[in-house]
Amino acid sequence: MAARPLIGVSTYAESGVRWGVWRLDAVLLPAGYPRLVQRAGGLAAMLPPDAPEHAAATVARLDGLVIAGGPDVEPVRYGAEPDPRTGPPARARDTWELALIGAALERGLPLLGVCRGMQLLNVALGGTLVQHVDGHAEAPGVFGRHPVKPVPGTRYAGLVPEQTSVPTFHHQAVDRLGEGLVVSAHAEDGTVEAVELPASPWVLGVQWHPEMGDDVRVMRALVDAARPAVG
């Protein structure tokens, strides 16, 4: 049996997580992420926050990288003052994931950013964020759905050529695009829903949460792009 590409997925870092009789600090992921990687033919590996100087060595051992969703990117990362509706910072995640993105881009590693991951990709390339948009989140803890329309001629449109309904939960979005990025999907209200980096072998960010749905096409494309690394 051919080796499955090793896909690293960045994690949450949360304090006081409870399971069974335990209440401890934890690094964790919603199970949808590793399940989607596995359904797409990859082997999932969790990447908890680490010192940024270890990012290049970490990326060197991977075949592909997913930057997962999570808390708001700290506005100082893109030169802005925090909006009152922006959530508390996750500085260890910001530092680590920005280092991972930089190392992946330098190495040409296939990279997928999911929600926060797409926003952080944009920030890593010098872009900015809108700190609050309405209509893209349901009640806390509840994913909504809305249609997303691909931009013809983009990598994303080649994977998903039709308009689709996607699982969504976010209140921030891409504002000014980072260097080299192009928009590859929009919501009906014009919100940027996907970006990609044509100059790199395979870099895509999606604003929605594919791990909460049944469409495996985006993740399968990441895994397929990672396969040459394992022969």
mmCIF file of C-alpha atoms in Angstrom:
data_model
loop_
_atom_site.group_PDB
_atom_site.id
_atom_site.type_symbol
_atom_site.label_atom_id
_atom_site.label_comp_id
_atom_site.label_asym_id
_atom_site.label_seq_id
_atom_site.Cartn_x
_atom_site.Cartn_y
_atom_site.Cartn_z
ATOM 1 C CA MET A 1 0.000 0.000 0.000
ATOM 2 C CA ALA A 2 1.335 3.447 -0.938
ATOM 3 C CA ALA A 3 2.323 5.729 1.934
ATOM 4 C CA ARG A 4 -0.225 8.377 2.796
ATOM 5 C CA PRO A 5 1.007 11.983 2.653
ATOM 6 C CA LEU A 6 1.659 13.416 6.113
ATOM 7 C CA ILE A 7 -0.527 16.497 6.587
ATOM 8 C CA GLY A 8 0.221 18.670 9.590
ATOM 9 C CA VAL A 9 -2.725 20.533 11.133
ATOM 10 C CA SER A 10 -2.194 23.421 13.537
ATOM 11 C CA THR A 11 -4.115 23.196 16.806
ATOM 12 C CA TYR A 12 -5.970 25.209 19.368
ATOM 13 C CA ALA A 13 -4.286 25.803 22.745
ATOM 14 C CA GLU A 14 -6.887 26.118 25.483
ATOM 15 C CA SER A 15 -6.737 26.388 29.258
ATOM 16 C CA GLY A 16 -8.903 24.447 31.681
ATOM 17 C CA VAL A 17 -10.285 21.892 29.230
ATOM 18 C CA ARG A 18 -12.374 19.215 30.938
ATOM 19 C CA TRP A 19 -12.723 15.542 30.062
ATOM 20 C CA GLY A 20 -13.611 12.753 32.446
ATOM 21 C CA VAL A 21 -12.295 13.688 35.887
ATOM 22 C CA TRP A 22 -9.608 15.958 34.426
ATOM 23 C CA ARG A 23 -9.494 19.709 33.943
ATOM 24 C CA LEU A 24 -6.182 20.642 32.327
ATOM 25 C CA ASP A 25 -4.608 22.886 29.731
ATOM 26 C CA ALA A 26 -4.862 21.175 26.346
ATOM 27 C CA VAL A 27 -3.952 21.391 22.701
ATOM 28 C CA LEU A 28 -6.814 20.120 20.600
ATOM 29 C CA LEU A 29 -8.655 20.024 17.305
ATOM 30 C CA PRO A 30 -12.268 19.429 16.356
ATOM 31 C CA ALA A 31 -12.352 15.852 15.078
ATOM 32 C CA GLY A 32 -13.575 17.065 11.687
ATOM 33 C CA TYR A 33 -10.060 18.137 10.706
ATOM 34 C CA PRO A 34 -8.256 14.785 11.018
ATOM 35 C CA ARG A 35 -11.309 12.967 9.691
ATOM 36 C CA LEU A 36 -11.349 15.132 6.565
ATOM 37 C CA VAL A 37 -7.614 14.612 6.034
ATOM 38 C CA GLN A 38 -8.116 10.864 6.386
ATOM 39 C CA ARG A 39 -11.125 10.805 4.043
ATOM 40 C CA ALA A 40 -8.999 12.657 1.490
ATOM 41 C CA GLY A 41 -6.272 10.000 1.677
ATOM 42 C CA GLY A 42 -3.829 11.708 4.031
ATOM 43 C CA LEU A 43 -2.324 10.994 7.434
ATOM 44 C CA ALA A 44 -3.104 13.760 9.942
ATOM 45 C CA ALA A 45 -0.570 15.060 12.471
ATOM 46 C CA MET A 46 -1.397 17.683 15.100
ATOM 47 C CA LEU A 47 1.004 20.637 15.351
ATOM 48 C CA PRO A 48 0.614 22.378 18.725
ATOM 49 C CA PRO A 49 2.120 25.841 19.212
ATOM 50 C CA ASP A 50 5.908 25.760 19.432
ATOM 51 C CA ALA A 51 8.786 28.204 19.250
ATOM 52 C CA PRO A 52 8.853 29.868 15.813
ATOM 53 C CA GLU A 53 12.479 28.875 15.242
ATOM 54 C CA HIS A 54 11.290 25.263 14.973
ATOM 55 C CA ALA A 55 8.863 25.963 12.129
ATOM 56 C CA ALA A 56 11.263 25.263 9.252
ATOM 57 C CA ALA A 57 12.339 21.910 10.691
ATOM 58 C CA THR A 58 8.699 20.998 11.334
ATOM 59 C CA VAL A 59 7.623 21.859 7.804
ATOM 60 C CA ALA A 60 10.567 19.895 6.394
ATOM 61 C CA ARG A 61 9.047 16.695 7.845
ATOM 62 C CA LEU A 62 5.585 17.290 6.363
ATOM 63 C CA ASP A 63 4.086 16.665 2.934
ATOM 64 C CA GLY A 64 1.331 19.244 3.379
ATOM 65 C CA LEU A 65 0.075 21.786 5.923
ATOM 66 C CA VAL A 66 -3.344 22.929 7.151
ATOM 67 C CA ILE A 67 -3.688 26.073 9.269
ATOM 68 C CA ALA A 68 -6.900 25.483 11.193
ATOM 69 C CA GLY A 69 -9.656 27.842 12.230
ATOM 70 C CA GLY A 70 -9.807 29.460 15.633
ATOM 71 C CA PRO A 71 -9.663 32.828 17.401
ATOM 72 C CA ASP A 72 -9.253 36.229 15.792
ATOM 73 C CA VAL A 73 -5.805 37.236 14.558
ATOM 74 C CA GLU A 74 -4.402 39.963 16.797
ATOM 75 C CA PRO A 75 -4.845 43.265 14.895
ATOM 76 C CA VAL A 76 -1.309 44.428 15.715
ATOM 77 C CA ARG A 77 -0.160 41.754 13.259
ATOM 78 C CA TYR A 78 -1.558 43.873 10.414
ATOM 79 C CA GLY A 79 -1.009 47.309 11.913
ATOM 80 C CA ALA A 80 -4.519 47.963 13.212
ATOM 81 C CA GLU A 81 -6.099 48.928 16.507
ATOM 82 C CA PRO A 82 -8.488 46.301 17.910
ATOM 83 C CA ASP A 83 -12.183 46.779 17.238
ATOM 84 C CA PRO A 84 -14.326 46.336 20.387
ATOM 85 C CA ARG A 85 -15.847 43.244 18.753
ATOM 86 C CA THR A 86 -12.470 41.577 18.107
ATOM 87 C CA GLY A 87 -11.811 38.646 20.388
ATOM 88 C CA PRO A 88 -8.912 38.243 22.814
ATOM 89 C CA PRO A 89 -5.522 37.527 21.242
ATOM 90 C CA ALA A 90 -4.025 34.070 20.847
ATOM 91 C CA ARG A 91 -0.432 35.240 20.626
ATOM 92 C CA ALA A 92 1.272 31.847 20.829
ATOM 93 C CA ARG A 93 -0.866 30.597 17.935
ATOM 94 C CA ASP A 94 -0.320 33.729 15.884
ATOM 95 C CA THR A 95 3.450 33.516 16.299
ATOM 96 C CA TRP A 96 3.686 29.795 15.595
ATOM 97 C CA GLU A 97 1.280 29.688 12.675
ATOM 98 C CA LEU A 98 2.798 32.722 10.985
ATOM 99 C CA ALA A 99 6.170 30.969 11.245
ATOM 100 C CA LEU A 100 4.667 27.776 9.799
ATOM 101 C CA ILE A 101 3.131 29.686 6.900
ATOM 102 C CA GLY A 102 6.402 31.446 6.157
ATOM 103 C CA ALA A 103 8.341 28.181 6.235
ATOM 104 C CA ALA A 104 5.774 26.416 4.053
ATOM 105 C CA LEU A 105 5.822 29.202 1.461
ATOM 106 C CA GLU A 106 9.611 29.185 1.388
ATOM 107 C CA ARG A 107 9.693 25.424 0.924
ATOM 108 C CA GLY A 108 6.844 25.282 -1.611
ATOM 109 C CA LEU A 109 4.848 22.968 0.655
ATOM 110 C CA PRO A 110 1.160 22.502 -0.231
ATOM 111 C CA LEU A 111 -0.784 24.722 2.165
ATOM 112 C CA LEU A 112 -4.472 25.089 3.022
ATOM 113 C CA GLY A 113 -5.749 27.823 5.345
ATOM 114 C CA VAL A 114 -9.185 27.319 6.918
ATOM 115 C CA CYS A 115 -11.127 30.381 8.170
ATOM 116 C CA ARG A 116 -8.616 31.937 10.611
ATOM 117 C CA GLY A 117 -5.963 30.084 8.592
ATOM 118 C CA MET A 118 -6.975 31.936 5.421
ATOM 119 C CA GLN A 119 -6.967 35.253 7.283
ATOM 120 C CA LEU A 120 -3.527 34.525 8.743
ATOM 121 C CA LEU A 121 -2.203 33.606 5.280
ATOM 122 C CA ASN A 122 -3.392 36.995 4.056
ATOM 123 C CA VAL A 123 -1.733 38.761 6.997
ATOM 124 C CA ALA A 124 1.502 36.794 6.501
ATOM 125 C CA LEU A 125 1.694 38.228 2.981
ATOM 126 C CA GLY A 126 1.106 41.811 4.110
ATOM 127 C CA GLY A 127 -2.684 41.966 3.841
ATOM 128 C CA THR A 128 -5.239 43.303 6.305
ATOM 129 C CA LEU A 129 -8.549 42.143 7.753
ATOM 130 C CA VAL A 130 -12.028 43.524 8.254
ATOM 131 C CA GLN A 131 -12.521 43.059 11.987
ATOM 132 C CA HIS A 132 -16.276 42.548 11.902
ATOM 133 C CA VAL A 133 -18.831 41.504 9.301
ATOM 134 C CA ASP A 134 -22.461 40.570 9.922
ATOM 135 C CA GLY A 135 -24.357 37.625 8.524
ATOM 136 C CA HIS A 136 -21.613 34.990 8.480
ATOM 137 C CA ALA A 137 -22.159 33.444 11.913
ATOM 138 C CA GLU A 138 -25.185 31.923 13.609
ATOM 139 C CA ALA A 139 -25.583 31.711 17.379
ATOM 140 C CA PRO A 140 -22.383 30.934 19.303
ATOM 141 C CA GLY A 141 -21.352 27.342 18.706
ATOM 142 C CA VAL A 142 -23.670 26.876 15.711
ATOM 143 C CA PHE A 143 -22.416 26.666 12.128
ATOM 144 C CA GLY A 144 -24.552 28.283 9.482
ATOM 145 C CA ARG A 145 -24.502 27.842 5.711
ATOM 146 C CA HIS A 146 -24.403 30.203 2.771
ATOM 147 C CA PRO A 147 -23.575 29.987 -0.935
ATOM 148 C CA VAL A 148 -20.069 30.577 -2.267
ATOM 149 C CA LYS A 149 -19.399 31.382 -5.923
ATOM 150 C CA PRO A 150 -16.016 30.517 -7.503
ATOM 151 C CA VAL A 151 -14.076 32.969 -9.650
ATOM 152 C CA PRO A 152 -13.626 31.431 -13.129
ATOM 153 C CA GLY A 153 -10.083 30.539 -14.080
ATOM 154 C CA THR A 154 -8.806 30.111 -10.517
ATOM 155 C CA ARG A 155 -7.435 26.956 -8.902
ATOM 156 C CA TYR A 156 -10.472 26.803 -6.634
ATOM 157 C CA ALA A 157 -12.852 27.025 -9.590
ATOM 158 C CA GLY A 158 -10.982 24.129 -11.173
ATOM 159 C CA LEU A 159 -11.692 22.043 -8.074
ATOM 160 C CA VAL A 160 -15.264 23.244 -7.422
ATOM 161 C CA PRO A 161 -16.637 24.853 -10.589
ATOM 162 C CA GLU A 162 -20.189 25.303 -9.343
ATOM 163 C CA GLN A 163 -21.710 27.532 -6.669
ATOM 164 C CA THR A 164 -21.914 25.559 -3.422
ATOM 165 C CA SER A 165 -23.430 25.964 0.021
ATOM 166 C CA VAL A 166 -20.705 25.833 2.671
ATOM 167 C CA PRO A 167 -20.549 25.545 6.487
ATOM 168 C CA THR A 168 -19.556 28.900 7.942
ATOM 169 C CA PHE A 169 -18.880 30.607 11.254
ATOM 170 C CA HIS A 170 -16.798 33.779 11.277
ATOM 171 C CA HIS A 171 -17.083 37.512 11.882
ATOM 172 C CA GLN A 172 -13.840 38.688 10.283
ATOM 173 C CA ALA A 173 -12.756 38.634 6.646
ATOM 174 C CA VAL A 174 -10.031 39.595 4.192
ATOM 175 C CA ASP A 175 -9.772 43.323 3.481
ATOM 176 C CA ARG A 176 -6.634 44.319 1.534
ATOM 177 C CA LEU A 177 -5.140 41.310 -0.207
ATOM 178 C CA GLY A 178 -1.668 40.126 0.709
ATOM 179 C CA GLU A 179 1.092 40.265 -1.888
ATOM 180 C CA GLY A 180 0.572 37.817 -4.735
ATOM 181 C CA LEU A 181 -2.817 36.548 -3.561
ATOM 182 C CA VAL A 182 -5.864 36.502 -5.828
ATOM 183 C CA VAL A 183 -9.501 36.079 -4.858
ATOM 184 C CA SER A 184 -10.965 32.765 -5.986
ATOM 185 C CA ALA A 185 -14.477 32.808 -4.437
ATOM 186 C CA HIS A 186 -17.019 35.273 -3.054
ATOM 187 C CA ALA A 187 -20.127 35.159 -0.904
ATOM 188 C CA GLU A 188 -23.309 36.788 -2.201
ATOM 189 C CA ASP A 189 -22.551 39.936 -0.189
ATOM 190 C CA GLY A 190 -19.112 40.246 -1.800
ATOM 191 C CA THR A 191 -17.127 38.894 1.162
ATOM 192 C CA VAL A 192 -13.912 37.196 0.033
ATOM 193 C CA GLU A 193 -14.441 33.470 0.594
ATOM 194 C CA ALA A 194 -11.296 31.979 -0.935
ATOM 195 C CA VAL A 195 -7.833 33.187 -1.889
ATOM 196 C CA GLU A 196 -4.916 31.499 -3.608
ATOM 197 C CA LEU A 197 -1.300 32.160 -4.477
ATOM 198 C CA PRO A 198 -0.732 31.440 -8.188
ATOM 199 C CA ALA A 199 3.050 31.834 -7.905
ATOM 200 C CA SER A 200 3.297 28.886 -5.486
ATOM 201 C CA PRO A 201 2.793 25.213 -6.354
ATOM 202 C CA TRP A 202 -0.356 24.814 -4.189
ATOM 203 C CA VAL A 203 -1.569 27.457 -1.718
ATOM 204 C CA LEU A 204 -5.270 28.004 -1.038
ATOM 205 C CA GLY A 205 -7.290 29.604 1.743
ATOM 206 C CA VAL A 206 -11.025 29.157 2.326
ATOM 207 C CA GLN A 207 -13.121 31.253 4.687
ATOM 208 C CA TRP A 208 -15.562 28.447 5.482
ATOM 209 C CA HIS A 209 -15.118 25.176 7.389
ATOM 210 C CA PRO A 210 -14.817 22.193 5.033
ATOM 211 C CA GLU A 211 -14.198 19.927 8.038
ATOM 212 C CA MET A 212 -17.837 20.488 9.027
ATOM 213 C CA GLY A 213 -19.248 19.382 5.669
ATOM 214 C CA ASP A 214 -19.269 16.460 3.264
ATOM 215 C CA ASP A 215 -17.361 17.981 0.326
ATOM 216 C CA VAL A 216 -13.855 16.545 0.319
ATOM 217 C CA ARG A 217 -12.654 18.121 -2.942
ATOM 218 C CA VAL A 218 -10.520 20.915 -1.479
ATOM 219 C CA MET A 219 -8.781 18.664 1.047
ATOM 220 C CA ARG A 220 -8.317 15.916 -1.528
ATOM 221 C CA ALA A 221 -6.607 18.420 -3.820
ATOM 222 C CA LEU A 222 -4.214 19.352 -0.992
ATOM 223 C CA VAL A 223 -3.438 15.680 -0.325
ATOM 224 C CA ASP A 224 -2.969 14.988 -4.028
ATOM 225 C CA ALA A 225 -0.574 17.940 -4.286
ATOM 226 C CA ALA A 226 1.372 16.449 -1.362
ATOM 227 C CA ARG A 227 1.676 12.969 -2.916
ATOM 228 C CA PRO A 228 4.818 13.633 -5.021
ATOM 229 C CA ALA A 229 6.697 14.131 -1.757
ATOM 230 C CA VAL A 230 6.016 10.509 -0.771
ATOM 231 C CA GLY A 231 6.511 9.004 -4.222
#
